[in-house]
Short mmCIF file of C-alpha atoms in Angstrom, two decimals:
data_model
loop_
_atom_site.label_atom_id
_atom_site.label_comp_id
_atom_site.label_asym_id
_atom_site.label_seq_id
_atom_site.Cartn_x
_atom_site.Cartn_y
_atom_site.Cartn_z
CA MET O 1 87.34 92.26 87.65
CA SER O 2 87.01 96.22 87.38
CA ALA O 3 90.00 98.52 88.78
CA ALA O 4 87.58 99.66 91.46
CA GLU O 5 87.17 96.09 92.48
CA GLY O 6 90.46 95.60 92.68
CA VAL O 7 91.40 98.83 94.99
CA PHE O 8 88.08 97.67 97.13
CA LYS O 9 88.40 93.96 97.24
CA ASN O 10 89.41 93.56 100.92
CA ILE O 11 87.56 96.56 102.19
CA ARG O 12 85.37 94.60 104.48
CA VAL O 13 88.70 93.41 106.09
CA TYR O 14 89.88 96.88 106.56
CA TRP O 15 86.76 97.62 108.24
CA LEU O 16 87.03 95.13 110.41
CA ALA O 17 90.32 95.68 111.22
CA PHE O 18 89.50 99.51 111.62
CA ILE O 19 86.79 98.76 113.98
CA VAL O 20 88.39 96.27 116.12
CA TYR O 21 91.43 98.59 116.38
CA TRP O 22 90.01 101.46 118.06
CA GLY O 23 90.73 99.01 120.86
CA ILE O 24 94.03 99.50 120.34
CA VAL O 25 94.05 103.35 120.09
CA VAL O 26 93.02 103.00 123.87
CA PHE O 27 96.03 100.69 124.29
CA GLY O 28 98.28 103.59 123.16
CA TYR O 29 96.39 106.28 125.15
CA ASP O 30 96.53 104.95 128.09
CA THR O 31 99.78 104.18 128.15
CA GLY O 32 100.81 107.43 127.12
CA ILE O 33 98.26 109.09 129.36
CA GLY O 34 99.64 108.18 132.83
CA GLY O 35 103.05 110.39 132.72
CA GLY O 36 101.88 113.67 131.64
CA VAL O 37 98.62 113.25 134.20
CA VAL O 38 101.03 112.70 137.07
CA SER O 39 103.73 115.33 135.87
CA ALA O 40 101.08 118.02 136.33
CA HIS O 41 101.76 120.43 138.84
CA TYR O 42 98.13 120.47 140.37
CA PHE O 43 98.11 116.79 140.28
CA GLN O 44 100.93 116.69 142.44
CA GLU O 45 99.67 119.23 144.71
CA HIS O 46 96.46 118.01 145.05
CA PHE O 47 97.85 114.49 145.88
CA GLY O 48 100.29 115.33 148.05
CA LEU O 49 103.66 114.76 146.00
CA LEU O 50 105.35 118.33 146.61
CA ASN O 51 107.43 119.03 149.65
CA ASP O 52 106.36 121.79 152.26
CA ASP O 53 108.41 124.44 150.50
CA GLY O 54 106.24 123.51 146.90
CA SER O 55 109.17 121.94 145.31
CA LYS O 56 108.33 118.30 144.08
CA ASN O 57 109.34 115.21 146.42
CA THR O 58 110.91 113.47 143.80
CA LYS O 59 111.17 110.09 145.51
CA ARG O 60 107.06 110.32 146.39
CA SER O 61 106.40 111.48 142.89
CA ASN O 62 108.21 108.99 141.29
CA GLU O 63 106.34 106.27 143.43
CA VAL O 64 102.97 107.63 142.45
CA SER O 65 103.93 107.74 138.85
CA SER O 66 105.46 104.83 138.40
CA ASN O 67 102.28 103.24 140.14
CA VAL O 68 99.70 105.29 138.07
CA VAL O 69 101.43 103.89 134.83
CA SER O 70 102.59 100.55 135.90
CA VAL O 71 99.13 99.07 137.66
CA LEU O 72 97.59 99.56 134.20
CA GLN O 73 100.27 96.75 132.72
CA ALA O 74 99.77 94.58 136.17
CA GLY O 75 96.01 94.45 134.95
CA ALA O 76 96.93 93.94 130.88
CA PHE O 77 98.79 90.69 132.16
CA PHE O 78 96.09 88.94 133.91
CA GLY O 79 93.64 90.10 130.97
CA ALA O 80 95.67 88.89 128.26
CA LEU O 81 95.99 85.51 130.05
CA GLY O 82 92.65 84.85 131.00
CA SER O 83 91.18 86.13 127.46
CA ALA O 84 92.67 82.86 125.69
CA PRO O 85 90.02 80.50 127.18
CA ILE O 86 87.22 82.68 126.86
CA SER O 87 88.20 83.26 123.13
CA ALA O 88 88.51 79.96 122.42
CA LYS O 89 84.81 79.45 124.19
CA ILE O 90 82.62 82.14 122.80
CA GLY O 91 84.55 83.49 119.79
CA ARG O 92 86.80 86.86 119.21
CA ILE O 93 83.65 89.32 119.11
CA TYR O 94 81.81 88.47 122.01
CA THR O 95 84.93 88.37 123.80
CA LEU O 96 86.16 91.86 122.66
CA ALA O 97 82.47 93.05 123.28
CA ALA O 98 82.82 91.86 127.03
CA PHE O 99 86.47 93.12 127.74
CA SER O 100 85.65 96.51 126.07
CA VAL O 101 82.66 97.26 128.69
CA MET O 102 84.81 96.12 131.47
CA PHE O 103 87.59 98.99 130.05
CA LEU O 104 84.76 101.49 130.18
CA VAL O 105 84.12 100.62 133.98
CA GLY O 106 87.31 101.31 135.10
CA ALA O 107 87.81 104.35 132.84
CA ILE O 108 84.70 105.92 134.77
CA LEU O 109 86.35 105.31 137.88
CA THR O 110 89.78 107.09 136.98
CA THR O 111 87.61 110.09 135.87
CA VAL O 112 85.41 110.40 138.86
CA ALA O 113 88.30 110.11 141.25
CA GLU O 114 88.93 112.87 143.64
CA GLY O 115 89.63 113.85 147.22
CA GLU O 116 91.42 111.69 149.54
CA ASN O 117 90.19 108.45 148.13
CA GLY O 118 91.16 109.76 144.82
CA LEU O 119 94.35 107.90 143.93
CA ALA O 120 93.06 104.65 145.20
CA LEU O 121 90.02 105.03 142.82
CA ILE O 122 92.53 105.86 139.86
CA TYR O 123 94.92 102.97 140.75
CA ALA O 124 91.38 100.39 141.11
CA GLY O 125 90.30 102.06 137.55
CA ARG O 126 93.61 101.79 135.75
CA VAL O 127 93.66 97.80 137.16
CA ILE O 128 90.43 97.37 135.69
CA SER O 129 90.79 98.90 132.80
CA GLY O 130 94.22 97.12 132.00
CA VAL O 131 92.54 94.27 131.98
CA GLY O 132 90.30 95.04 129.18
CA ILE O 133 93.25 96.14 127.63
CA GLY O 134 95.22 92.89 128.15
CA ALA O 135 92.46 90.70 126.60
CA ILE O 136 91.94 93.24 123.67
CA SER O 137 95.53 93.49 122.73
CA ALA O 138 95.56 89.68 122.73
CA VAL O 139 92.21 88.70 120.85
CA ALA O 140 92.18 91.91 118.29
CA PRO O 141 95.44 91.08 116.32
CA ALA O 142 94.27 87.34 116.31
CA TYR O 143 91.08 88.22 114.98
CA VAL O 144 92.26 90.55 112.38
CA SER O 145 95.12 88.04 111.07
CA GLU O 146 92.13 84.97 110.83
CA CYS O 147 90.38 87.08 108.89
CA ALA O 148 92.83 88.75 106.72
CA PRO O 149 94.04 87.40 103.35
CA LYS O 150 97.77 86.38 103.18
CA ASP O 151 98.80 88.82 100.22
CA VAL O 152 97.88 92.07 102.64
CA ARG O 153 97.93 89.91 106.29
CA GLY O 154 101.04 91.79 107.25
CA ARG O 155 99.92 95.33 106.36
CA ILE O 156 96.23 95.12 107.82
CA THR O 157 97.65 93.15 110.99
CA GLY O 158 100.48 95.95 111.01
CA CYS O 159 97.41 98.42 111.40
CA PHE O 160 98.01 97.57 115.38
CA GLN O 161 100.84 99.55 115.63
CA ILE O 162 99.39 102.62 113.67
CA MET O 163 96.42 102.69 116.14
CA VAL O 164 98.64 102.49 119.14
CA ALA O 165 100.80 105.52 117.99
CA ILE O 166 97.57 107.47 116.92
CA GLY O 167 96.70 106.58 120.51
CA VAL O 168 99.91 107.75 122.06
CA MET O 169 99.92 110.89 119.83
CA ILE O 170 96.68 111.77 121.13
CA SER O 171 97.66 111.44 124.74
CA TYR O 172 100.32 113.56 124.69
CA PHE O 173 98.31 116.48 122.93
CA ILE O 174 95.72 116.02 125.50
CA ASN O 175 98.05 116.47 127.87
CA TYR O 176 99.61 119.22 126.18
CA GLY O 177 96.63 120.85 125.66
CA VAL O 178 95.22 120.44 129.56
CA GLY O 179 98.59 121.66 130.63
CA ILE O 180 98.95 124.89 128.87
CA HIS O 181 95.21 125.82 129.32
CA ILE O 182 93.93 124.40 132.86
CA LYS O 183 96.55 125.09 135.25
CA SER O 184 94.02 123.90 138.61
CA GLY O 185 90.95 121.76 139.18
CA VAL O 186 89.64 118.16 138.91
CA ASN O 187 89.61 118.82 135.20
CA VAL O 188 93.47 118.25 134.98
CA TRP O 189 92.74 114.73 135.27
CA ARG O 190 88.97 114.05 134.06
CA ILE O 191 89.48 115.26 130.66
CA PRO O 192 92.74 113.30 130.03
CA PHE O 193 91.25 109.96 131.66
CA GLY O 194 87.64 110.67 130.49
CA PHE O 195 88.67 111.06 126.82
CA GLN O 196 89.66 107.28 126.64
CA LEU O 197 85.76 106.54 126.67
CA VAL O 198 85.76 107.83 123.29
CA PRO O 199 87.75 105.47 121.61
CA ALA O 200 86.47 102.53 123.54
CA GLY O 201 82.82 103.26 122.85
CA ILE O 202 83.52 103.46 119.19
CA MET O 203 84.70 100.17 119.00
CA ALA O 204 82.02 98.61 121.32
CA PHE O 205 79.33 99.81 119.13
CA GLY O 206 81.11 99.14 115.94
CA LEU O 207 81.66 95.31 116.98
CA PHE O 208 77.93 95.11 115.80
CA THR O 209 78.82 95.67 112.25
CA VAL O 210 81.71 93.11 111.60
CA LYS O 211 81.94 89.42 111.03
CA GLU O 212 83.23 86.59 113.25
CA SER O 213 86.16 85.10 112.58
CA PRO O 214 85.99 81.94 109.56
CA ARG O 215 88.83 80.27 111.22
CA TRP O 216 87.48 80.39 114.46
CA LEU O 217 83.77 79.02 113.32
CA ALA O 218 85.79 76.52 111.36
CA SER O 219 87.53 75.27 114.48
CA VAL O 220 84.36 74.58 116.38
CA GLY O 221 82.34 72.75 113.60
CA ARG O 222 80.26 75.61 112.31
CA ARG O 223 81.72 75.11 108.54
CA LYS O 224 78.09 76.39 106.92
CA GLN O 225 78.61 80.02 108.69
CA ALA O 226 82.79 80.05 108.29
CA LEU O 227 82.14 79.28 104.36
CA ALA O 228 79.51 82.41 104.14
CA ASN O 229 81.85 84.56 106.50
CA LEU O 230 85.09 84.20 104.50
CA ALA O 231 82.91 84.68 101.44
CA TYR O 232 81.58 87.84 102.70
CA LEU O 233 85.09 89.03 103.69
CA ARG O 234 86.60 88.40 100.49
CA ARG O 235 83.42 89.68 98.47
CA GLU O 236 83.09 86.57 96.43
CA THR O 237 80.34 84.04 96.51
CA ILE O 238 80.42 81.21 98.46
CA ASP O 239 81.03 78.88 95.45
CA SER O 240 83.96 80.70 94.24
CA GLU O 241 87.34 78.54 93.48
CA ALA O 242 89.34 81.32 95.69
CA VAL O 243 86.69 80.81 98.29
CA ILE O 244 86.53 76.79 98.54
CA HIS O 245 90.12 76.42 98.29
CA GLU O 246 90.94 78.66 101.17
CA MET O 247 88.36 77.04 103.06
CA SER O 248 89.76 73.63 102.12
CA GLU O 249 93.45 75.01 102.98
CA ILE O 250 91.82 76.22 106.79
CA GLU O 251 89.85 72.94 107.44
CA ALA O 252 92.84 70.67 106.32
CA ALA O 253 94.96 72.24 108.75
CA ILE O 254 92.34 72.33 111.87
CA GLU O 255 91.75 68.44 111.19
CA GLU O 256 95.71 68.10 111.18
CA GLU O 257 95.80 69.84 114.90
CA ARG O 258 92.64 67.64 115.77
CA GLU O 259 94.45 64.56 114.64
CA ALA O 260 97.84 65.45 116.53
CA ARG O 261 96.40 66.83 119.62
CA ALA O 262 93.34 64.76 120.31
CA GLY O 263 92.99 64.50 123.85
CA LEU O 264 96.28 66.22 124.94
CA GLY O 265 94.91 69.71 125.84
CA VAL O 266 96.70 72.94 126.73
CA LYS O 267 99.90 70.56 127.38
CA GLU O 268 100.11 69.60 123.76
CA ALA O 269 99.20 72.75 122.39
CA PHE O 270 102.54 74.54 124.01
CA LEU O 271 104.64 71.13 123.55
CA GLY O 272 103.15 69.71 120.52
CA LYS O 273 105.65 69.08 117.55
CA GLY O 274 106.94 72.34 115.83
CA ASN O 275 105.34 74.37 118.67
CA LEU O 276 107.36 74.92 121.52
CA ILE O 277 109.46 76.99 119.35
CA ARG O 278 106.87 79.03 118.22
CA PHE O 279 106.09 80.02 121.84
CA VAL O 280 109.75 80.85 122.53
CA ILE O 281 109.80 82.91 119.68
CA ALA O 282 106.62 84.73 120.87
CA PHE O 283 108.16 85.31 124.63
CA THR O 284 111.31 86.64 123.48
CA ILE O 285 110.27 89.25 120.90
CA PHE O 286 108.08 90.70 123.15
CA LEU O 287 110.44 90.42 125.61
CA LEU O 288 113.12 92.20 123.73
CA GLN O 289 110.37 94.94 122.35
CA GLN O 290 110.05 96.10 126.01
CA TRP O 291 113.66 96.68 126.51
CA ALA O 292 114.13 98.40 123.22
CA GLY O 293 113.45 102.02 125.01
CA GLN O 294 110.61 102.90 123.41
CA ASN O 295 108.14 102.27 126.10
CA SER O 296 110.58 104.14 128.57
CA VAL O 297 110.41 107.06 126.36
CA GLY O 298 106.59 106.60 125.65
CA TYR O 299 105.19 106.54 129.06
CA TYR O 300 107.43 108.98 130.12
CA ALA O 301 107.97 111.54 127.32
CA PRO O 302 107.83 114.45 129.34
CA GLN O 303 110.28 113.30 131.74
CA ILE O 304 112.58 112.17 129.49
CA PHE O 305 112.56 115.23 127.29
CA ALA O 306 112.83 117.39 130.18
CA SER O 307 116.13 115.42 131.33
CA ILE O 308 117.64 116.20 128.09
CA GLY O 309 117.11 119.93 128.39
CA TYR O 310 113.65 120.41 127.36
CA THR O 311 112.54 121.81 131.04
CA GLY O 312 109.20 123.46 131.58
CA ALA O 313 105.64 121.99 131.16
CA LYS O 314 105.41 123.66 127.80
CA ASN O 315 108.66 122.81 126.30
CA SER O 316 108.65 119.19 127.50
CA LEU O 317 105.32 118.72 126.57
CA LEU O 318 105.19 119.91 123.15
CA ALA O 319 108.55 118.14 122.27
CA SER O 320 106.65 114.91 123.47
CA GLY O 321 103.42 115.89 121.11
CA ILE O 322 105.82 116.10 117.70
CA TYR O 323 107.64 113.22 119.24
CA GLY O 324 104.08 111.32 118.90
CA VAL O 325 103.36 112.90 115.65
CA VAL O 326 106.79 111.78 113.79
CA LYS O 327 105.87 108.11 115.28
CA VAL O 328 102.42 108.08 113.83
CA VAL O 329 103.44 109.28 110.18
CA ALA O 330 106.51 106.87 110.27
CA THR O 331 104.56 103.74 111.47
CA ALA O 332 101.95 104.52 108.76
CA ILE O 333 104.71 104.95 105.92
CA PHE O 334 106.17 101.72 106.82
CA ILE O 335 102.88 99.36 107.41
CA PHE O 336 101.82 100.54 104.08
CA PHE O 337 104.81 100.66 102.08
CA GLY O 338 107.15 98.42 103.86
CA VAL O 339 106.01 95.77 106.17
CA GLU O 340 105.38 93.47 102.82
CA THR O 341 108.08 94.50 100.52
CA LEU O 342 110.97 94.50 103.13
CA GLY O 343 110.37 91.56 105.02
CA ARG O 344 110.11 90.62 108.83
CA LYS O 345 113.70 89.68 109.23
CA PHE O 346 115.57 92.73 107.16
CA SER O 347 113.01 95.28 109.10
CA LEU O 348 113.73 93.78 112.36
CA PHE O 349 117.51 94.01 111.78
CA VAL O 350 117.63 97.48 110.49
CA SER O 351 115.37 98.67 113.02
CA ALA O 352 117.51 97.16 116.11
CA MET O 353 120.96 98.65 114.61
CA GLY O 354 119.40 102.27 113.69
CA MET O 355 117.95 102.33 117.30
CA GLY O 356 120.95 101.37 118.93
CA SER O 357 123.57 103.41 117.04
CA LEU O 358 121.17 106.62 117.67
CA PHE O 359 120.98 105.69 121.60
CA PHE O 360 124.52 105.58 121.93
CA ILE O 361 124.74 108.99 120.10
CA ILE O 362 122.37 110.46 122.85
CA GLY O 363 123.78 108.65 125.54
CA ALA O 364 127.47 110.57 124.36
CA ILE O 365 126.07 113.75 123.89
CA LEU O 366 124.22 113.98 127.14
CA LYS O 367 127.40 112.78 128.78
CA THR O 368 129.53 115.39 127.56
CA HIS O 369 127.09 118.35 127.04
CA PRO O 370 124.66 117.77 130.01
CA PRO O 371 121.73 120.40 130.30
CA PRO O 372 121.85 123.36 132.52
CA VAL O 373 120.22 122.79 136.02
CA LEU O 374 117.32 125.02 136.63
CA LEU O 375 116.11 126.58 139.63
CA PRO O 376 112.65 125.95 140.65
CA ASP O 377 111.29 129.50 140.07
CA ALA O 378 113.35 130.23 137.12
CA ILE O 379 111.76 130.73 133.87
CA PRO O 380 112.51 127.65 131.47
CA PRO O 381 114.97 129.31 128.76
CA PRO O 382 115.02 127.87 125.15
CA PRO O 383 116.60 124.64 124.80
CA PRO O 384 120.17 124.66 124.28
CA PRO O 385 121.93 123.30 121.05
CA ALA O 386 122.58 119.74 122.26
CA SER O 387 119.39 119.17 123.59
CA ARG O 388 117.56 120.26 120.00
CA ALA O 389 120.30 117.69 118.80
CA MET O 390 119.14 114.94 121.17
CA ALA O 391 115.43 115.49 120.70
CA GLY O 392 115.97 115.23 117.02
CA MET O 393 118.16 112.13 117.59
CA LEU O 394 114.89 110.70 119.48
CA TYR O 395 112.73 111.65 116.70
CA ILE O 396 114.79 109.68 113.90
CA TYR O 397 114.99 106.58 116.77
CA VAL O 398 111.60 106.45 116.58
CA CYS O 399 111.26 106.20 112.91
CA PHE O 400 113.46 103.10 113.27
CA TYR O 401 111.52 101.90 115.95
CA SER O 402 108.19 102.33 113.91
CA MET O 403 110.01 100.30 110.74
CA GLY O 404 110.73 97.25 112.85
CA TRP O 405 110.43 96.42 116.25
CA GLY O 406 107.62 98.73 116.75
CA PRO O 407 104.72 96.99 114.80
CA LEU O 408 106.36 93.84 113.26
CA PRO O 409 106.23 92.03 116.66
CA TRP O 410 102.72 91.98 116.75
CA VAL O 411 102.62 90.90 112.93
CA TYR O 412 105.16 88.00 113.11
CA VAL O 413 103.38 86.27 116.19
CA SER O 414 100.14 86.73 114.47
CA ASP O 415 101.53 84.78 111.44
CA ILE O 416 103.39 81.93 112.97
CA PHE O 417 100.60 80.15 115.37
CA PRO O 418 98.34 77.68 113.84
CA THR O 419 94.26 78.21 114.29
CA ARG O 420 93.70 75.87 117.59
CA THR O 421 96.81 77.55 119.51
CA ARG O 422 97.04 81.21 117.74
CA HIS O 423 94.76 82.53 121.04
CA TYR O 424 97.24 80.74 123.13
CA GLY O 425 100.34 82.14 121.19
CA LEU O 426 98.98 85.76 121.09
CA ALA O 427 97.92 85.35 125.05
CA LEU O 428 101.16 84.24 125.75
CA ALA O 429 102.96 87.22 123.53
CA SER O 430 100.58 89.79 124.79
CA ALA O 431 100.72 88.66 128.18
CA THR O 432 104.66 88.66 127.96
CA GLN O 433 104.47 92.34 126.83
CA TRP O 434 102.40 93.55 129.39
CA LEU O 435 104.44 92.01 132.29
CA PHE O 436 107.92 93.18 131.20
CA ASN O 437 105.58 96.50 130.29
CA PHE O 438 105.06 96.68 133.63
CA VAL O 439 108.62 96.18 134.62
CA VAL O 440 110.18 98.86 132.33
CA SER O 441 107.16 101.67 133.41
CA LYS O 442 107.60 100.60 137.28
CA VAL O 443 111.56 101.45 137.15
CA THR O 444 111.83 103.70 134.51
CA PRO O 445 111.37 106.84 136.76
CA ASP O 446 114.13 105.96 139.17
CA MET O 447 116.36 104.69 136.24
CA ILE O 448 115.84 108.25 134.70
CA SER O 449 116.75 109.80 137.83
CA ASP O 450 119.41 107.46 139.01
CA LEU O 451 121.34 106.69 135.54
CA GLY O 452 120.96 109.99 133.89
CA TYR O 453 122.81 109.29 130.21
CA LYS O 454 123.39 105.81 131.19
CA ILE O 455 120.00 104.71 130.48
CA PHE O 456 120.53 105.54 127.01
CA LEU O 457 123.50 103.60 127.14
CA MET O 458 121.60 100.55 128.35
CA PHE O 459 119.13 100.55 126.07
CA ALA O 460 121.45 100.77 123.04
CA THR O 461 123.46 97.66 124.31
CA VAL O 462 119.93 96.01 124.34
CA ASN O 463 119.05 97.23 120.84
CA ILE O 464 122.21 95.81 119.13
CA GLY O 465 123.58 93.10 121.01
CA ALA O 466 120.20 90.96 121.64
CA MET O 467 117.81 92.58 119.33
CA GLY O 468 119.78 92.51 116.30
CA VAL O 469 120.95 88.76 116.85
CA PHE O 470 117.54 87.95 117.43
CA SER O 471 116.44 89.21 113.82
CA LEU O 472 118.89 87.29 112.15
CA VAL O 473 118.14 83.80 113.70
CA ILE O 474 114.41 83.69 113.09
CA PRO O 475 112.39 82.51 110.13
CA GLU O 476 110.95 84.81 107.66
CA THR O 477 107.30 84.47 107.03
CA LYS O 478 106.42 87.59 104.61
CA GLY O 479 104.12 85.98 101.84
CA ARG O 480 103.46 82.75 103.16
CA SER O 481 99.97 81.54 104.38
CA LEU O 482 98.84 81.01 108.37
CA GLU O 483 98.65 77.33 107.02
CA GLU O 484 102.26 77.28 105.69
CA MET O 485 103.60 78.23 109.09
CA ASP O 486 103.30 74.48 110.10
CA ILE O 487 105.46 73.64 107.38
CA ILE O 488 108.27 76.00 108.35
CA PHE O 489 108.11 74.93 112.01
CA GLY O 490 108.19 71.46 111.26
CA SER O 491 104.63 70.59 112.54
CA VAL O 492 104.21 68.80 109.11
CA THR O 493 105.88 68.33 105.85
CA ALA O 494 104.78 70.02 102.66
CA GLU O 495 103.62 66.74 100.96
CA GLN O 496 101.53 65.76 103.69
CA ARG O 497 100.10 69.33 103.84
CA GLN O 498 99.37 69.04 100.03
CA ALA O 499 97.80 65.48 100.37
CA ASP O 500 95.47 66.58 103.20
CA ILE O 501 94.39 69.58 101.13
CA ASP O 502 93.56 67.30 98.23
CA LYS O 503 91.66 64.54 100.76
CA GLN O 504 89.32 67.56 102.02
CA ARG O 505 88.67 69.11 98.60
CA ALA O 506 87.67 65.41 97.39
CA LEU O 507 85.55 64.77 100.45
CA GLU O 508 83.82 68.40 99.58
CA ALA O 509 83.28 66.93 96.37
CA GLU O 510 81.84 64.15 97.14
CA LYS O 511 79.34 65.66 99.58
CA GLU O 512 78.03 68.25 96.85
CA SER O 513 77.75 65.88 93.97
CA PRO O 514 74.26 64.46 93.52
CA GLU O 515 73.16 60.87 94.72
CA PRO O 516 71.99 59.18 91.39
CA SER O 517 68.12 58.46 91.60
CA SER O 518 66.82 55.08 92.38
CA GLU O 519 65.17 55.12 88.67
CA HIS O 520 68.50 55.93 87.04
CA THR O 521 70.44 53.16 88.93
CA ASN O 522 67.41 50.60 87.83
CA SER O 523 67.63 51.70 84.14
CA LEU O 524 71.97 51.29 84.32
CA ASP O 525 71.19 47.65 85.81
CA ASN O 526 68.55 46.71 83.34
CA LYS O 527 71.28 47.91 80.34
CA VAL O 528 74.00 45.85 82.17
#
């Protein structure tokens, strides 16, 4: 194999991930755009979020802000759950295509919103878009994981979080550009909401260039196409020893699942041997991720930075944009150089400890050095030294988040489920993520107003007390094939799995061996 062939061996899998994860750019973009749009002065004035004297009505503003952000998560919760049976029935590609169209419909509604019914259109569009995003967030990592070889699966699956971070970063800088250059008019929200059509459109058209998941095809009995797609993704011939071995391993795992769960349906998928613990892990890891503090900072970055002293639209939006850049760079460095080296458990533990320590420091500084109170018409001063220190801590915090609890929950949950229940596992994980995403995004504006420095202490306690401990008790999955997860979680013994693989290969060899001709058989009979 040439050096060039080695470098580009998995290029088709990377391309598949690149296309599918444009839908994840939408995920990041939509979660980051809402807080900035609602904080714009003209938006608040147009939709009646100001008092008669022109000052911000904090209660009304918090309500609308939390609604615009959280209704997306509400829709995404149902989209994630609904994607499981649809994905199992029609396949990964058609499911992604259908829900990308649904997202585009919602995006158009938010873009054209205006006038007295404008908020209602924005809410409706965000809910519809949320259904699309929720389904995409559940199906996309499962699809990519099923197509990726085990030696780079963590890196490729982890690109999910890079694309989320890129989407968030783009949303921050579009909010910044609009906030600086467009002070009034409907473009204050039409440009930010309209831009989401770009990444969604790229994914929708890009799906025409990728192949269906070999594991899904095998699970529905389409072996010939599954083998052809697997060979295509691995850049091998269909009679390659590596492809045949991987196909045999896939089919052995599917056959085991069929035999163990025949006639038991969804109940057995959740309660079958070795499965319940996987669903508990999937639920818990995403419950904890949502309370890491990152979503509160991510959704309401301008408000968070304002709370630590970055007053004025330009200061808070620029600080938010820098936060987005740091997140993208840190996530990319970890995914490409750390995820397959450090391991899942160690990365999650260090990430939790680092985040918690920094939040405790930020909370202490904010308590002892509160930012000065600014009068409504005063020119925002440069951030004081304590505020710059806290901003620096937030930038370091997101580096720790990006090396563990940001990308790894998606990687880990994609790792642990077998083919037949992976869509259920990813749907549960994604639905959990969106459910608590909704809760966090709904309560964060009031927590910022009511708790002050205590919000950082609360997140710090969750980081160290819950997430750090959880990281130590889950099993390591680095370098293990998807089919080996059944052995790790006790669904089947290692000896039984090897016997099933040998049996499957023997059956395939028997099918492929030519039948002796009748003439040859008669000749042998005469000799006897």
